PDB file of C-alpha atoms in Angstrom:
ATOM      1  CA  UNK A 882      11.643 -11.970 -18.450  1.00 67.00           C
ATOM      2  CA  UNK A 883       8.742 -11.563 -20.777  1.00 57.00           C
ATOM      3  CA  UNK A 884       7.085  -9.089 -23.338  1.00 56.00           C
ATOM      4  CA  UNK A 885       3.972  -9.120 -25.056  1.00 55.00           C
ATOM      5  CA  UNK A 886       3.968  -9.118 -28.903  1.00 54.00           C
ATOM      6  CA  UNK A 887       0.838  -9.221 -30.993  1.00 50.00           C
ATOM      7  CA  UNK A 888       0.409 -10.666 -34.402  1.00 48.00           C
ATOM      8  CA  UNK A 889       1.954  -7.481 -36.784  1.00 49.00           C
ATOM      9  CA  UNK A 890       4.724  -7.814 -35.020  1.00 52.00           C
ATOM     10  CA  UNK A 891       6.155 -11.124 -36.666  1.00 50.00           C
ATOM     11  CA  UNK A 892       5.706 -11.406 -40.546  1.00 46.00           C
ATOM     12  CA  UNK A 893       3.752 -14.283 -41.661  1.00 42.00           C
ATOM     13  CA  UNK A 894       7.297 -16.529 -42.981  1.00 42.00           C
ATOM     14  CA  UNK A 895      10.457 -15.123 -41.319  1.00 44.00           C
ATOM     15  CA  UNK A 896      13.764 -17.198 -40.912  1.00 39.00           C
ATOM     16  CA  UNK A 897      15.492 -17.947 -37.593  1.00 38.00           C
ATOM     17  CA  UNK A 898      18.918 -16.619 -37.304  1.00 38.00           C
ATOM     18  CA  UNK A 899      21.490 -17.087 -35.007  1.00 37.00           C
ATOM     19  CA  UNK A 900      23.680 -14.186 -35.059  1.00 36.00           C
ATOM     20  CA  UNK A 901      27.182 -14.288 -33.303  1.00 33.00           C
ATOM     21  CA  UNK A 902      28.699 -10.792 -33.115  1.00 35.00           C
ATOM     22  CA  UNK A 903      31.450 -10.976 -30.357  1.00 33.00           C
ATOM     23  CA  UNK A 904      35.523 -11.478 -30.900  1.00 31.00           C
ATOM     24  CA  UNK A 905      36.522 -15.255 -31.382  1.00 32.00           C
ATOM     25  CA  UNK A 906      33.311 -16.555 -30.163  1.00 32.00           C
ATOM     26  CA  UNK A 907      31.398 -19.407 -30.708  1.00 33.00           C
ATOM     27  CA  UNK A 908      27.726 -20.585 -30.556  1.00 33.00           C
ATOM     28  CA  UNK A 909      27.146 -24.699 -30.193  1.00 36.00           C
ATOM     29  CA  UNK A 910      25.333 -26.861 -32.956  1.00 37.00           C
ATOM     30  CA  UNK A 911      22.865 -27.561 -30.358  1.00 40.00           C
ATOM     31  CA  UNK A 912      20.569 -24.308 -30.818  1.00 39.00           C
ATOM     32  CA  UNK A 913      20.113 -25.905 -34.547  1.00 37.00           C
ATOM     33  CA  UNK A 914      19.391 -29.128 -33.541  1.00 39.00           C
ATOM     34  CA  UNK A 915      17.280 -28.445 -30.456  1.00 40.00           C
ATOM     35  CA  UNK A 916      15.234 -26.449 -32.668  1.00 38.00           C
ATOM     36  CA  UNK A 917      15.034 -29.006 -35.993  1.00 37.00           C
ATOM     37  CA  UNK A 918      13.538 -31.647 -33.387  1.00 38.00           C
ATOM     38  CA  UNK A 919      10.445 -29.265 -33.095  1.00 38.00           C
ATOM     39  CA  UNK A 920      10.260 -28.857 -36.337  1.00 34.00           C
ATOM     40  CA  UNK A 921       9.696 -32.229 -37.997  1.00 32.00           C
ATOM     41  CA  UNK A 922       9.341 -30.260 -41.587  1.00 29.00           C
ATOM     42  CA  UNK A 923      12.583 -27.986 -41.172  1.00 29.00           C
ATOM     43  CA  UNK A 924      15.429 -29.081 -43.672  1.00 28.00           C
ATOM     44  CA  UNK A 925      18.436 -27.876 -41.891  1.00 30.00           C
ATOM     45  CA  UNK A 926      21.322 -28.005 -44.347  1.00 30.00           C
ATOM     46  CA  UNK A 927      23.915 -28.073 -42.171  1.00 31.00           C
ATOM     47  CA  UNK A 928      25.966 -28.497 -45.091  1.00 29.00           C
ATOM     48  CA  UNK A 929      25.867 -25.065 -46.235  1.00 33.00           C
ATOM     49  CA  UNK A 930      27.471 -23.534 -43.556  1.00 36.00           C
ATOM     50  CA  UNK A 931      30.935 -22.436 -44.620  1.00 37.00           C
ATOM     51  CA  UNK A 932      33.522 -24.431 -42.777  1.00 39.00           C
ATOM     52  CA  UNK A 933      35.163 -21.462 -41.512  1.00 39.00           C
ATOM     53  CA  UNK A 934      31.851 -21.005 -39.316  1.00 45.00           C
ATOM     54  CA  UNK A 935      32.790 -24.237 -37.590  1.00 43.00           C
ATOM     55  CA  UNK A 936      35.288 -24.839 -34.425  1.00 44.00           C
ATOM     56  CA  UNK A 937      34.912 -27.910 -32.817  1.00 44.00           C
ATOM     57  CA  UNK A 938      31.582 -28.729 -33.800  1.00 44.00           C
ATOM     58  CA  UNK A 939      30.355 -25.120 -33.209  1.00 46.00           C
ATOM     59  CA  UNK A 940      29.105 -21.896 -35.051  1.00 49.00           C
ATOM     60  CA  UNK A 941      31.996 -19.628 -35.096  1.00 49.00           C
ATOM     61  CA  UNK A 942      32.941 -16.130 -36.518  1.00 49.00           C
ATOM     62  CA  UNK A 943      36.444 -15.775 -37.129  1.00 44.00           C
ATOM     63  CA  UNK A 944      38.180 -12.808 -37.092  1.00 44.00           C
ATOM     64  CA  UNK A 945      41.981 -11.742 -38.443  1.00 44.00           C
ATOM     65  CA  UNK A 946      44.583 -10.162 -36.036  1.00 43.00           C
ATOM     66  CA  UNK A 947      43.621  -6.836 -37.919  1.00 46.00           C
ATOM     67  CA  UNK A 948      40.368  -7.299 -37.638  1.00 46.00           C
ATOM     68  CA  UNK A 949      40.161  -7.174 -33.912  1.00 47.00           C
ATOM     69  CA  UNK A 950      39.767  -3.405 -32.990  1.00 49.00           C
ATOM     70  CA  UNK A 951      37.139  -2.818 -35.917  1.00 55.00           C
ATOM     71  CA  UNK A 952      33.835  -3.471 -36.297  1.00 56.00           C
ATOM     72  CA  UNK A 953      32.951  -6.641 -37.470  1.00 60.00           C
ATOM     73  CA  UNK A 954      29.673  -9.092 -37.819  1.00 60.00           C
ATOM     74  CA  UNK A 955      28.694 -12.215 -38.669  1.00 63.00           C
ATOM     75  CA  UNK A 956      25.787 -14.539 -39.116  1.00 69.00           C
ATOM     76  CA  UNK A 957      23.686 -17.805 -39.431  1.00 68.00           C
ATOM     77  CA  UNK A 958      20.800 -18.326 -41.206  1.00 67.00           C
ATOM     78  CA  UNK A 959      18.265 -21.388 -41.213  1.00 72.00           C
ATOM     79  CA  UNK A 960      18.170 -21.796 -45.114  1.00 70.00           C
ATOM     80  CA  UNK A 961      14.245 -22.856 -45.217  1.00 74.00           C
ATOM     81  CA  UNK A 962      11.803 -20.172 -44.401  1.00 79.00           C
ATOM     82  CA  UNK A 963       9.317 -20.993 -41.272  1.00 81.00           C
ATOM     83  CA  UNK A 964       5.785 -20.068 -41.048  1.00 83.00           C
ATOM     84  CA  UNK A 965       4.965 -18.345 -38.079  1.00 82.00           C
ATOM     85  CA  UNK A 966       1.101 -17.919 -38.715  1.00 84.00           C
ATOM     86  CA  UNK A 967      -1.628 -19.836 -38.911  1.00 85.00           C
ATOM     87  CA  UNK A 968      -2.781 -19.938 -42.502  1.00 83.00           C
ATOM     88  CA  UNK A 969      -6.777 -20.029 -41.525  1.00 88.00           C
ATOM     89  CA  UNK A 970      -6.554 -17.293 -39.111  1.00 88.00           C
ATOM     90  CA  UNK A 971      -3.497 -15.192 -39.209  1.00 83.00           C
ATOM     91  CA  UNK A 972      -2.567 -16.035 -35.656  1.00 86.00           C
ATOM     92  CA  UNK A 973       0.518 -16.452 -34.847  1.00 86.00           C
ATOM     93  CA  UNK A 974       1.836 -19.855 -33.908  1.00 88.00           C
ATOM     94  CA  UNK A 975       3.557 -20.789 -30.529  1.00 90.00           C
ATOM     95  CA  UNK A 976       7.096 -22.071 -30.530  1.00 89.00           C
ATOM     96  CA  UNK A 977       9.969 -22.935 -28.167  1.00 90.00           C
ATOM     97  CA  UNK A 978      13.763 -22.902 -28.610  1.00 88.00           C
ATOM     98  CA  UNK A 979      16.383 -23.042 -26.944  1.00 88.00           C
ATOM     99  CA  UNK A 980      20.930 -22.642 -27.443  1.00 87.00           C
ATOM    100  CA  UNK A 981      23.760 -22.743 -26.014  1.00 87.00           C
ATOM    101  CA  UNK A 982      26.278 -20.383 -26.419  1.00 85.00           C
ATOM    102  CA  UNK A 983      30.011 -18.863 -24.714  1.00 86.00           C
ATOM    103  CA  UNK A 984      31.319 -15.454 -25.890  1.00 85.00           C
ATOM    104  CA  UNK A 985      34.917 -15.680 -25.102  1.00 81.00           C
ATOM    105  CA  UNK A 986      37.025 -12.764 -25.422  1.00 80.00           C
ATOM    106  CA  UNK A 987      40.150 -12.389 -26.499  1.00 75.00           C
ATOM    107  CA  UNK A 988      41.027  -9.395 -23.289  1.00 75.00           C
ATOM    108  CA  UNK A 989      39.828 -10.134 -20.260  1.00 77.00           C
ATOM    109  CA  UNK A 990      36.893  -7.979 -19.563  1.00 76.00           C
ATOM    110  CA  UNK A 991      36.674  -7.216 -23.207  1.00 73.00           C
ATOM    111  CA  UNK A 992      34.291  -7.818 -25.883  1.00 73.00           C
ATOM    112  CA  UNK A 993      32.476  -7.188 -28.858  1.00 75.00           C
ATOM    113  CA  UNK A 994      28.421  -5.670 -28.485  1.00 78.00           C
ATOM    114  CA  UNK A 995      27.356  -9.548 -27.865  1.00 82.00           C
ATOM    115  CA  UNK A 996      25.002 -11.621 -29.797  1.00 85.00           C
ATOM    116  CA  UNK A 997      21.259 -11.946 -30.686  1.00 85.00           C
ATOM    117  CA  UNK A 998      18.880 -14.436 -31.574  1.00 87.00           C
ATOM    118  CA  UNK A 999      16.309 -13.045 -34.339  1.00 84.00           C
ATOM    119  CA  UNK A1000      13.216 -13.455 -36.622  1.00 85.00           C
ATOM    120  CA  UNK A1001      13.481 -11.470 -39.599  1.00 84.00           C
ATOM    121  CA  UNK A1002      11.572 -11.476 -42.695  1.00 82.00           C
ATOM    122  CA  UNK A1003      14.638 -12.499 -45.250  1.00 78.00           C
ATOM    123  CA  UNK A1004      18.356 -13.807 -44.906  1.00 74.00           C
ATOM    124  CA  UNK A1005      19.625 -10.527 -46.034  1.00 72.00           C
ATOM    125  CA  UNK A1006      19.202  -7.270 -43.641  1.00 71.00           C
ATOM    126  CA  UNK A1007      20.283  -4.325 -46.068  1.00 65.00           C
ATOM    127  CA  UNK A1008      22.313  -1.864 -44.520  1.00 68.00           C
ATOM    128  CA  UNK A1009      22.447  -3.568 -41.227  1.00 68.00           C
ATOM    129  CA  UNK A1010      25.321  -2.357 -39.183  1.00 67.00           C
ATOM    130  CA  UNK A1011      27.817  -3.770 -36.953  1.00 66.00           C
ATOM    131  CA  UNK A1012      28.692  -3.218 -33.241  1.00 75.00           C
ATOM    132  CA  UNK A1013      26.226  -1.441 -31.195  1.00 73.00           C
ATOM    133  CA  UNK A1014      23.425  -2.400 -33.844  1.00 67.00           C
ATOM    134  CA  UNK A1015      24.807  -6.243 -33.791  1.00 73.00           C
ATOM    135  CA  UNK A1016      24.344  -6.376 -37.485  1.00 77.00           C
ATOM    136  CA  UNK A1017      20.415  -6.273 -36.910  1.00 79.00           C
ATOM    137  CA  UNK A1018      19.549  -2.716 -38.210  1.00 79.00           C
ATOM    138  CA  UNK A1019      21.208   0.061 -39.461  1.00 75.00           C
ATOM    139  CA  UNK A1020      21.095   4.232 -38.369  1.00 80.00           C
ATOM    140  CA  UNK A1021      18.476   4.920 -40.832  1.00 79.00           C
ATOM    141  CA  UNK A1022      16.041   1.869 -40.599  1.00 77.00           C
ATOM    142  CA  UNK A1023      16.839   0.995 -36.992  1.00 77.00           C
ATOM    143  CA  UNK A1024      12.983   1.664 -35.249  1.00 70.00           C
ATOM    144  CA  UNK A1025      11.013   1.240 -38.233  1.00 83.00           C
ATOM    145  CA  UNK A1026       8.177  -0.821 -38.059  1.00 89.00           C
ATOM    146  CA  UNK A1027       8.550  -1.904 -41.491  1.00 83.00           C
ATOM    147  CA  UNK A1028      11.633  -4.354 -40.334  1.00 84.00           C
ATOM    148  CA  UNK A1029       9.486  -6.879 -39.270  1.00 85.00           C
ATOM    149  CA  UNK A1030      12.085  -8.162 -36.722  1.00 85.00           C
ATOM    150  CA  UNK A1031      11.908  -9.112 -33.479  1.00 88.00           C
ATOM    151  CA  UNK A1032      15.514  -9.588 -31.445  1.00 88.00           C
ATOM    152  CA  UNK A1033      16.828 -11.186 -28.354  1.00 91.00           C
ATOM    153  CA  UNK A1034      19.751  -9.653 -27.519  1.00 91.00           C
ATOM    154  CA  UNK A1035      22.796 -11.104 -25.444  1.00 92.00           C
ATOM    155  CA  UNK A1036      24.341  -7.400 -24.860  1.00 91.00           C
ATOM    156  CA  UNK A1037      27.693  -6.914 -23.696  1.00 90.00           C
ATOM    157  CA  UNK A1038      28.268  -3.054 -24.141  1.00 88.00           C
ATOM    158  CA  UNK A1039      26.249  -0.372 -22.625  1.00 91.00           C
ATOM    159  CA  UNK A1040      24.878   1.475 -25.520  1.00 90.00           C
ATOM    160  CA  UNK A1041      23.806   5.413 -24.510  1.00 89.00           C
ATOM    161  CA  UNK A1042      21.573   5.822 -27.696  1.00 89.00           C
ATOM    162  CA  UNK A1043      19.418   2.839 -27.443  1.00 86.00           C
ATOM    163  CA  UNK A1044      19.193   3.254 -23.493  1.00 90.00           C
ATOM    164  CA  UNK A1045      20.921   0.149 -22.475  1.00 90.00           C
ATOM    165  CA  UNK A1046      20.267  -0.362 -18.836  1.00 94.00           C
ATOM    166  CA  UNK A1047      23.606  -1.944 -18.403  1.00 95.00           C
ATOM    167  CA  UNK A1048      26.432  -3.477 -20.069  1.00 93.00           C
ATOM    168  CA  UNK A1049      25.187  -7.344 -19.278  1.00 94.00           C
ATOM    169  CA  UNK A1050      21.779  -8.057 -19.794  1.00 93.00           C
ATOM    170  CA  UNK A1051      19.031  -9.411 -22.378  1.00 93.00           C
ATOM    171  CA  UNK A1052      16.768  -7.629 -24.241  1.00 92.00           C
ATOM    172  CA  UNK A1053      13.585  -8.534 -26.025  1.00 92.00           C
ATOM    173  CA  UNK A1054      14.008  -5.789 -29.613  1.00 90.00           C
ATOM    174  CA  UNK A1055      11.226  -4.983 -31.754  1.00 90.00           C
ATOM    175  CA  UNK A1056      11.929  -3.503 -34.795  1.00 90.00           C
ATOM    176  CA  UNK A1057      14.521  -1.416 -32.719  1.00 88.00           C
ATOM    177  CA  UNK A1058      17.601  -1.930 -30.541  1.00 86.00           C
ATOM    178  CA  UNK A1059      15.885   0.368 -27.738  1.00 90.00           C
ATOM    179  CA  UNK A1060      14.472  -2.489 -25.997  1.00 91.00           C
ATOM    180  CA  UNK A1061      10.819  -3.178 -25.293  1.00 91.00           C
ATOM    181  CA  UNK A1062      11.966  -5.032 -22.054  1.00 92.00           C
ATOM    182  CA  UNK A1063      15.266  -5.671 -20.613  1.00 94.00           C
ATOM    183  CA  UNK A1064      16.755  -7.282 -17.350  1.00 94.00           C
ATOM    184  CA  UNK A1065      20.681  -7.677 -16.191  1.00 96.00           C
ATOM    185  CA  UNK A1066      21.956 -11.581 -16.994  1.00 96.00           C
ATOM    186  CA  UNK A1067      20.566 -13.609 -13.978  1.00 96.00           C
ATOM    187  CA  UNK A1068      18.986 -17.036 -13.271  1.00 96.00           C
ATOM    188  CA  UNK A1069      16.749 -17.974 -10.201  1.00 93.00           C
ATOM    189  CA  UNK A1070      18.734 -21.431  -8.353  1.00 92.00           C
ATOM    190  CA  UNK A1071      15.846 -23.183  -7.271  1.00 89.00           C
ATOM    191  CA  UNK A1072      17.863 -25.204  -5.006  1.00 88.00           C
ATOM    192  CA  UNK A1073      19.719 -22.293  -3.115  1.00 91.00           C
ATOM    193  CA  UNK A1074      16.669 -20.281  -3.793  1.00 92.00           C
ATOM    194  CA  UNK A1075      18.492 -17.322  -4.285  1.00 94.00           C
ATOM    195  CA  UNK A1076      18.960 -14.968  -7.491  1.00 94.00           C
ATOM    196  CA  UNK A1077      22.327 -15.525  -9.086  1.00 96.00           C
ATOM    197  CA  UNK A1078      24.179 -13.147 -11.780  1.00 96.00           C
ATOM    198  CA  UNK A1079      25.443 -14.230 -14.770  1.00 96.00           C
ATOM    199  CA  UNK A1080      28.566 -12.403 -16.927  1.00 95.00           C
ATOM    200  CA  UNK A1081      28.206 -13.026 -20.590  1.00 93.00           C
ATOM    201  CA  UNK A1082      31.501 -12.616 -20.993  1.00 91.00           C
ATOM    202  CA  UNK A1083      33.042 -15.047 -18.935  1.00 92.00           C
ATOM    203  CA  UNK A1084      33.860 -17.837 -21.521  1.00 88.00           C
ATOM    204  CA  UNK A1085      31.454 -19.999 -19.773  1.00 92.00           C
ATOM    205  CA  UNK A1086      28.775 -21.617 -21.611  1.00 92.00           C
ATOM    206  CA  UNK A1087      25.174 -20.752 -20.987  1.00 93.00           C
ATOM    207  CA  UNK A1088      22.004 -21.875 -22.073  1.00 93.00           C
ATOM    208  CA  UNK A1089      18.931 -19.505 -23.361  1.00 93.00           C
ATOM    209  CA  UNK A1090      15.235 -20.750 -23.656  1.00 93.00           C
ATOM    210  CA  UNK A1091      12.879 -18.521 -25.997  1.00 92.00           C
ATOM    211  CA  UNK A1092       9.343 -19.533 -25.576  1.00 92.00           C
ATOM    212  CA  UNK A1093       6.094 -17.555 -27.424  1.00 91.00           C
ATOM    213  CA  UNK A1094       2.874 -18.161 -26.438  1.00 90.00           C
ATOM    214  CA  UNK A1095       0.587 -17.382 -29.459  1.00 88.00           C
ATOM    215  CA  UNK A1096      -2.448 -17.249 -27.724  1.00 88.00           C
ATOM    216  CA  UNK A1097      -1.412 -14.813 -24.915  1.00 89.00           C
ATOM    217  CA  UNK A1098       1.100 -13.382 -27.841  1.00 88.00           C
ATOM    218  CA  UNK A1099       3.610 -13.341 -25.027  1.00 91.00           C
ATOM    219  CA  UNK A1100       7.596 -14.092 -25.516  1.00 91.00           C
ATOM    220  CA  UNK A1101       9.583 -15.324 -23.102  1.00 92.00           C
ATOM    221  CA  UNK A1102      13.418 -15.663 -22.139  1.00 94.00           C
ATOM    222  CA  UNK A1103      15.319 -17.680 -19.882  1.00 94.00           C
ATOM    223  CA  UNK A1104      18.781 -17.867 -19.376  1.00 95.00           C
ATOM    224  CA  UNK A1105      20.979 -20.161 -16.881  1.00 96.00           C
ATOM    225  CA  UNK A1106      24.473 -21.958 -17.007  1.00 95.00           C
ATOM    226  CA  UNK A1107      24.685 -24.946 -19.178  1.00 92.00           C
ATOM    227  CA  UNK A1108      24.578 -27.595 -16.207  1.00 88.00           C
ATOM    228  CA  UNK A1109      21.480 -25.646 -14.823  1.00 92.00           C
ATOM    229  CA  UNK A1110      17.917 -26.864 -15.745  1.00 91.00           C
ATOM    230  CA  UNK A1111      15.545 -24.294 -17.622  1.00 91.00           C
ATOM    231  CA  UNK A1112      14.279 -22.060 -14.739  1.00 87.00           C
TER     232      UNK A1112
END
């Protein structure tokens, strides 16, 4: 799936957040390192992370016992700001990145609102709410295009007021949780050649690719299971 965004859509430095929003959850290391090794001037202090965001070597939000029927958010930030336009011209610069991630619930069938990958203009999202605005935007600033953030969502709950089409699929948000462009979880198997679905809440790890083309100002997502090549 792809949309087209144009230059005013991203602001000229914005960080690179992964944001993990469902129940005892976990997103792998990899989407930081993946990314650092296209970046040969990003200083990723790893460091900083609390330790409570690690399990096993991955991003993690933990929640309490009595924590698990409210709602509940939690993210990770890149420390170092990125520039995401070209300093002569103002265009905006291409990138690729990709992560791996599993949203494992604690009930079967169960889950928090799912996750998103985002650009925002600061660490620090004011007001941001949690659960069906994955700690993104809040009532009163969610569709304002003075947010200067652009989403991929990882939904996992049909959401009425931001017409969801479903409650599995990934959405490309800007500035607002009603998506510009949306599709239900699926990855093409080349070598079947068939069109296969995909639960994000299965446990099972998947892969996402997020590629912008700053010439055609296009962005692009891509999701398949971990053993699966990019499609």
């Amino acid at each position: 799936m792809g949309v087209q965004l144009k230059s005013s859509s991203l602001s000229p430095t914005v960080d690179h957040i992964l944001d993990s929003r469902s129940h005892n959850s976990c997103l792998t290391l990899d989407a930081v390192q993946k990314f650092a090794s296209r970046v040969k001037y990003l200083n990723l202090l790893l460091l900083s992370l609390m330790p409570e965001r690690l399990c096993r070597g991955h991003l993690r939000r933990p929640l309490e016992a009595d924590q698990l029927h409210t709602g509940n958010d939690g993210t990770a930030f890149y420390p170092s700001p990125i520039n995401f336009k070209n300093a002569t011209d103002g265009r905006p610069i291409s990138f690729s990145t990709t992560f791996v991630f599993a949203i494992v619930p604690v009930y079967p069938n169960m889950s928090g609102h799912g996750i998103a990958f985002a650009l925002a203009p600061s660490k620090e999202l004011p007001g941001s709410m949690p659960s069906q605005y994955l700690g993104l935007f809040s009532k009163s600033d969610n569709g304002q295009a003075s947010n200067h953030v652009v989403a991929v969502e990882l939904d996992t709950v049909k959401s009425v007021d931001f017409a969801d089409i479903n409650a599995n699929h990934v959405g490309i948000d800007v500035n607002d949780l009603k998506s510009v462009n949306a599709s239900p979880v699926a990855y093409f198997d080349s070598r079947e050649g068939v069109l296969k679905s995909l639960q994000l809440i299965s446990g099972e790890p998947m892969q996402v690719w997020v590629d912008y083309d700053g010439g055609e100002m296009k962005l692009g997502v891509m999701v398949a299971p971990l053993n699966k090549p990019k499609p």
